[in-house]
Short mmCIF file of C-alpha atoms and ligand atoms in Angstrom, two decimals:
data_model
loop_
_atom_site.label_atom_id
_atom_site.label_comp_id
_atom_site.label_asym_id
_atom_site.label_seq_id
_atom_site.Cartn_x
_atom_site.Cartn_y
_atom_site.Cartn_z
CA UNK A 1018 82.94 89.86 99.71
CA UNK A 1019 84.71 89.80 103.01
CA UNK A 1020 85.46 93.25 104.43
CA UNK A 1021 88.30 93.50 106.97
CA UNK A 1022 88.79 96.87 108.69
CA UNK A 1023 92.07 97.49 110.50
CA UNK A 1024 93.27 100.48 112.57
CA UNK A 1025 95.92 101.66 110.12
CA UNK A 1026 97.79 101.01 106.87
CA UNK A 1027 100.45 99.17 108.88
CA UNK A 1028 98.06 96.39 109.99
CA UNK A 1029 96.58 96.24 106.48
CA UNK A 1030 100.05 95.48 105.07
CA UNK A 1031 100.87 92.90 107.75
CA UNK A 1032 97.61 90.99 107.25
CA UNK A 1033 98.07 91.06 103.47
CA UNK A 1034 101.57 89.57 103.89
CA UNK A 1035 100.14 86.83 106.14
CA UNK A 1036 97.57 85.95 103.48
CA UNK A 1037 100.30 85.68 100.87
CA UNK A 1038 102.50 83.58 103.19
CA UNK A 1039 99.60 81.25 103.98
CA UNK A 1040 99.07 80.58 100.28
CA UNK A 1041 102.78 80.04 99.53
CA UNK A 1042 103.19 77.65 102.49
CA UNK A 1043 100.25 75.58 101.25
CA UNK A 1044 101.33 75.75 97.60
CA UNK A 1045 105.04 76.59 97.10
CA UNK A 1046 104.52 77.06 93.34
CA UNK A 1047 101.67 79.55 93.88
CA UNK A 1048 100.93 82.11 91.17
CA UNK A 1049 100.62 85.66 92.54
CA UNK A 1050 99.19 88.73 90.82
CA UNK A 1051 101.03 91.75 92.18
CA UNK A 1052 100.29 95.49 92.45
CA UNK A 1053 102.44 98.59 92.84
CA UNK A 1054 101.74 101.97 94.49
CA UNK A 1055 102.19 103.16 98.07
CA UNK A 1056 99.58 100.86 99.63
CA UNK A 1057 101.39 97.50 99.18
CA UNK A 1058 104.78 98.74 100.44
CA UNK A 1059 104.26 97.50 104.02
CA UNK A 1060 103.18 94.11 102.65
CA UNK A 1061 106.36 93.77 100.55
CA UNK A 1062 108.52 94.76 103.55
CA UNK A 1063 106.82 92.19 105.74
CA UNK A 1064 107.21 89.47 103.10
CA UNK A 1065 110.93 90.26 102.91
CA UNK A 1066 111.12 89.98 106.71
CA UNK A 1067 109.30 86.62 106.60
CA UNK A 1068 111.71 85.43 103.92
CA UNK A 1069 114.74 86.39 106.03
CA UNK A 1070 113.52 85.43 109.48
CA UNK A 1071 110.94 82.72 108.87
CA UNK A 1072 112.37 81.14 105.71
CA UNK A 1073 109.35 81.99 103.56
CA UNK A 1074 110.43 80.46 100.25
CA UNK A 1075 109.74 82.16 96.91
CA UNK A 1076 111.90 79.83 94.84
CA UNK A 1077 108.94 78.21 93.06
CA UNK A 1078 106.56 81.18 93.15
CA UNK A 1079 105.42 82.70 89.84
CA UNK A 1080 104.32 86.33 89.64
CA UNK A 1081 102.38 88.48 87.20
CA UNK A 1082 102.30 92.21 87.66
CA UNK A 1083 99.07 94.03 87.01
CA UNK A 1084 100.31 96.94 84.96
CA UNK A 1085 103.12 99.10 83.59
CA UNK A 1086 103.51 102.49 81.94
CA UNK A 1087 103.89 102.55 78.18
CA UNK A 1088 107.00 104.10 76.70
CA UNK A 1089 109.39 103.97 79.63
CA UNK A 1090 112.16 101.40 79.96
CA UNK A 1091 112.25 98.78 82.74
CA UNK A 1092 115.34 100.55 84.18
CA UNK A 1093 113.50 103.88 84.46
CA UNK A 1094 113.20 104.68 88.20
CA UNK A 1095 109.48 105.45 87.78
CA UNK A 1096 108.66 102.20 85.97
CA UNK A 1097 106.73 99.51 87.82
CA UNK A 1098 109.47 97.09 86.80
CA UNK A 1099 112.00 99.18 88.77
CA UNK A 1100 109.56 99.49 91.70
CA UNK A 1101 109.11 95.71 91.90
CA UNK A 1102 112.84 94.91 91.87
CA UNK A 1103 113.70 97.69 94.32
CA UNK A 1104 110.90 97.05 96.80
CA UNK A 1105 110.59 93.30 96.60
CA UNK A 1106 112.15 90.99 94.01
CA UNK A 1107 115.79 91.81 94.70
CA UNK A 1108 115.31 90.96 98.40
CA UNK A 1109 113.71 87.51 98.10
CA UNK A 1110 114.72 84.26 96.37
CA UNK A 1111 112.28 84.47 93.46
CA UNK A 1112 113.67 83.22 90.14
CA UNK A 1113 113.88 85.90 87.44
CA UNK A 1114 112.27 83.61 84.85
CA UNK A 1115 109.21 83.31 87.12
CA UNK A 1116 108.63 87.09 87.12
CA UNK A 1117 106.21 88.52 84.55
CA UNK A 1118 105.75 92.28 84.24
CA UNK A 1119 104.00 93.93 81.29
CA UNK A 1120 106.59 95.37 78.92
CA UNK A 1121 105.84 99.04 78.38
CA UNK A 1122 108.32 99.09 75.50
CA UNK A 1123 106.85 96.16 73.56
CA UNK A 1124 106.98 96.90 69.82
CA UNK A 1125 103.83 94.95 69.06
CA UNK A 1126 101.56 95.74 72.01
CA UNK A 1127 98.52 93.59 71.04
CA UNK A 1128 100.83 90.61 70.46
CA UNK A 1129 102.58 91.16 73.78
CA UNK A 1130 99.21 91.37 75.61
CA UNK A 1131 97.95 88.13 74.04
CA UNK A 1132 101.20 86.41 75.05
CA UNK A 1133 100.92 87.79 78.63
CA UNK A 1134 97.41 86.32 78.92
CA UNK A 1135 98.67 83.01 77.51
CA UNK A 1136 101.44 82.87 80.11
CA UNK A 1137 98.89 83.34 82.93
CA UNK A 1138 96.88 80.38 81.63
CA UNK A 1139 100.05 78.31 81.14
CA UNK A 1140 101.07 79.01 84.77
CA UNK A 1141 97.75 77.51 85.90
CA UNK A 1142 95.98 80.85 86.54
CA UNK A 1143 96.50 83.31 89.37
CA UNK A 1144 95.96 81.90 92.86
CA UNK A 1145 95.90 85.27 94.61
CA UNK A 1146 95.49 88.57 92.81
CA UNK A 1147 96.44 91.49 95.04
CA UNK A 1148 95.01 94.86 94.08
CA UNK A 1149 95.18 98.50 95.11
CA UNK A 1150 92.51 100.97 94.07
CA UNK A 1151 92.61 104.40 92.48
CA UNK A 1152 90.58 107.30 93.89
CA UNK A 1153 88.30 106.90 90.85
CA UNK A 1154 87.76 103.19 91.56
CA UNK A 1155 90.26 101.85 89.04
CA UNK A 1156 92.01 98.51 89.57
CA UNK A 1157 95.27 97.92 87.72
CA UNK A 1158 94.97 100.76 85.23
CA UNK A 1159 91.40 99.88 84.26
CA UNK A 1160 89.97 103.37 84.29
CA UNK A 1161 86.23 104.15 84.62
CA UNK A 1162 84.24 102.85 81.59
CA UNK A 1163 86.69 99.96 81.08
CA UNK A 1164 84.79 96.92 79.86
CA UNK A 1165 84.09 94.58 82.75
CA UNK A 1166 85.13 91.76 80.39
CA UNK A 1167 88.39 93.44 79.29
CA UNK A 1168 91.68 91.57 78.85
CA UNK A 1169 95.30 92.77 79.05
CA UNK A 1170 95.61 95.79 76.76
CA UNK A 1171 96.71 99.40 76.40
CA UNK A 1172 94.71 102.05 78.31
CA UNK A 1173 94.79 105.83 78.26
CA UNK A 1174 95.19 107.22 81.77
CA UNK A 1175 92.63 109.65 83.22
CA UNK A 1176 93.97 113.13 84.05
CA UNK A 1177 93.16 112.44 87.74
CA UNK A 1178 95.23 109.22 87.72
CA UNK A 1179 98.19 110.98 86.10
CA UNK A 1180 97.89 113.70 88.73
CA UNK A 1181 97.70 111.15 91.59
CA UNK A 1182 100.75 109.28 90.31
CA UNK A 1183 102.76 112.43 89.51
CA UNK A 1184 104.30 112.28 92.98
CA UNK A 1185 106.51 109.42 91.77
CA UNK A 1186 107.77 111.44 88.74
CA UNK A 1187 109.94 114.56 88.51
CA UNK A 1188 106.95 116.43 87.02
CA UNK A 1189 103.36 115.87 85.84
CA UNK A 1190 104.46 116.23 82.22
CA UNK A 1191 106.66 113.16 82.57
CA UNK A 1192 103.81 110.86 83.66
CA UNK A 1193 103.04 108.68 80.62
CA UNK A 1194 99.63 109.02 78.96
CA UNK A 1195 99.25 105.27 78.43
CA UNK A 1196 99.65 102.03 80.32
CA UNK A 1197 99.44 98.30 79.77
CA UNK A 1198 97.11 96.65 82.24
CA UNK A 1199 95.55 93.29 82.93
CA UNK A 1200 91.88 93.60 82.08
CA UNK A 1201 89.00 93.31 84.51
CA UNK A 1202 88.11 90.00 82.86
CA UNK A 1203 91.70 88.84 83.48
CA UNK A 1204 91.53 89.87 87.15
CA UNK A 1205 88.15 88.17 87.61
CA UNK A 1206 89.67 84.84 86.56
CA UNK A 1207 92.04 84.83 89.55
CA UNK A 1208 91.04 82.18 92.09
CA UNK A 1209 91.13 84.73 94.93
CA UNK A 1210 91.36 88.53 95.03
CA UNK A 1211 92.64 90.79 97.79
CA UNK A 1212 91.87 94.49 97.42
CA UNK A 1213 93.86 96.74 99.75
CA UNK A 1214 93.24 100.41 100.49
CA UNK A 1215 94.32 102.95 103.07
CA UNK A 1216 93.52 106.59 103.72
CA UNK A 1217 90.57 108.92 103.46
CA UNK A 1218 91.21 109.59 99.76
CA UNK A 1219 90.06 106.04 99.01
CA UNK A 1220 86.90 106.08 101.19
CA UNK A 1221 84.52 107.07 98.41
CA UNK A 1222 85.90 104.52 95.94
CA UNK A 1223 85.72 101.77 98.59
CA UNK A 1224 82.09 102.59 99.50
CA UNK A 1225 81.11 102.47 95.82
CA UNK A 1226 83.07 99.26 95.24
CA UNK A 1227 81.51 97.42 98.17
CA UNK A 1228 78.05 98.93 98.52
CA UNK A 1229 77.34 100.62 95.20
CA UNK A 1230 75.92 99.14 92.02
CA UNK A 1231 78.18 97.10 89.74
CA UNK A 1232 79.16 99.53 87.03
CA UNK A 1233 82.01 100.16 84.60
CA UNK A 1234 82.19 103.69 86.04
CA UNK A 1235 83.61 102.08 89.20
CA UNK A 1236 85.77 99.27 87.77
CA UNK A 1237 86.50 97.72 91.19
CA UNK A 1238 82.75 97.15 91.71
CA UNK A 1239 83.08 94.20 89.27
CA UNK A 1240 84.63 92.34 92.21
CA UNK A 1241 81.11 91.92 93.65
CA UNK A 1242 80.79 89.20 91.01
CA UNK A 1243 83.96 87.44 92.16
CA UNK A 1244 83.36 84.42 94.37
CA UNK A 1245 86.34 84.94 96.70
CA UNK A 1246 87.33 88.55 97.29
CA UNK A 1247 88.64 90.13 100.49
CA UNK A 1248 88.60 93.91 100.88
CA UNK A 1249 91.28 94.81 103.42
CA UNK A 1250 91.20 98.47 104.45
CA UNK A 1251 92.12 100.86 107.23
CA UNK A 1252 89.66 102.93 109.30
CA UNK A 1253 90.08 105.98 107.08
CA UNK A 1254 89.30 104.08 103.87
CA UNK A 1255 86.28 102.52 105.62
CA UNK A 1256 84.96 105.98 106.51
CA UNK A 1257 82.09 106.03 104.01
CA UNK A 1258 80.82 102.46 104.39
CA UNK A 1259 77.17 102.37 105.52
CA UNK A 1260 77.35 98.85 106.97
CA UNK A 1261 80.68 99.16 108.71
CA UNK A 1262 79.49 97.74 112.06
CA UNK A 1263 78.26 94.58 110.36
CA UNK A 1264 81.63 94.03 108.66
CA UNK A 1265 83.51 94.52 111.93
CA UNK A 1266 81.20 92.15 113.80
CA UNK A 1267 81.54 89.50 111.08
CA UNK A 1268 85.34 89.66 111.27
CA UNK A 1269 85.43 89.64 115.09
CA UNK A 1270 83.14 86.63 115.30
CA UNK A 1271 84.85 84.54 112.65
CA UNK A 1272 85.23 80.91 113.68
CA UNK A 1273 88.82 80.06 114.69
CA UNK A 1274 89.45 77.86 111.64
CA UNK A 1275 88.85 80.83 109.36
CA UNK A 1276 91.36 83.12 111.10
CA UNK A 1277 94.65 84.19 109.66
C1 LIG B 219 98.16 103.16 90.33
C2 LIG B 219 98.24 101.70 89.98
C3 LIG B 219 97.16 100.91 90.68
C4 LIG B 219 97.18 101.23 92.17
C5 LIG B 219 96.88 102.69 92.35
C6 LIG B 219 96.81 103.13 93.80
O1 LIG B 219 97.20 103.82 89.60
N1 LIG B 219 98.15 101.45 88.60
O2 LIG B 219 97.37 99.52 90.46
O3 LIG B 219 96.23 100.45 92.82
O4 LIG B 219 97.93 103.40 91.71
O5 LIG B 219 98.08 103.42 94.31
P1 LIG B 219 98.41 103.89 95.76
O6 LIG B 219 98.48 102.66 96.58
O7 LIG B 219 99.75 104.55 95.64
O8 LIG B 219 97.34 104.82 96.20
#
C-alpha cells in the first residue's frame, strides 16, 4: 500500500483528480469505479474543471458506481444515481450508455447483480476503483463481517451507517435499510484502487485498514491483499497511524518518475 498524507481534504481531492486524469490521458477508454459521499466531491469538481479548461475527455470512459440504496428511484434526490448526475456526469462529456449504476429498484436483484458483474468483465475490468470509507471501515456498502470474497449483492445497512448517512435525507427514518453494493471480491479485481478519506471521524478506520490485521470486521483491510492500492488521506484521517513519519518520508522521497 502507498499512503499519501495531505494537509486537508482539498488537496486529497485535487490529487485524486490528477490520478484519474493521468489514467484517462493514457487510456481514453479507461474503466473507472466511482464512489459517492462527501469525500469525493472536491475530486469531481476538479475533474469538471479539467474537462472545461484542459479538455480532459470522458467521451470513451466507462464507469461503474460502487453502490446504491434499495427501494428508491434514480430520480430521488437522495439516490446515488441523482448524486452522480448532479455532481459529475451532467457536467462532463461522458456517454450515458457508458454509465453503470446499481439499480436500487431492480425487480430481480440477484439477476441484476449477476448482470452488473458481467458488464464489468465485458468492459475489460476496472482500471481504477476509487473508494471512500465508512467510520466502521466499510467500503462501498460492504459492512463489517462482509465476506472478503463477496460479489455485487444486497446488503443490510448497519444502524451506524444509516445514522452517518442520515444527513443527506430529510430524516433518519427515510434512510433505506438495504443497499446494492459491489462486493469486496469485485473491488479486489480492479487493477488499481484509490481509497480516499478526510477528517478525524475516519482516523480509527484508516489506522485499522492500513496497520491492523486483515479481517472482515474491517472490510477495507482486505485492500492489504491488493497489489496496487493508494490510501490518500488528510492529516486528520492520518491521526491514528503509528508509522505516519515513514509514510510521509516515503512520499517526499519518491523518485521523480513516480510523481503525479
Ligand atoms: C457511504 C457510501 C460509501 C462511502 C461512505 C463515506 O456509506 N456507501 O461508499 O465511502 O459513505 O462517505 P463520506 O465520504 O460522506 O464520509
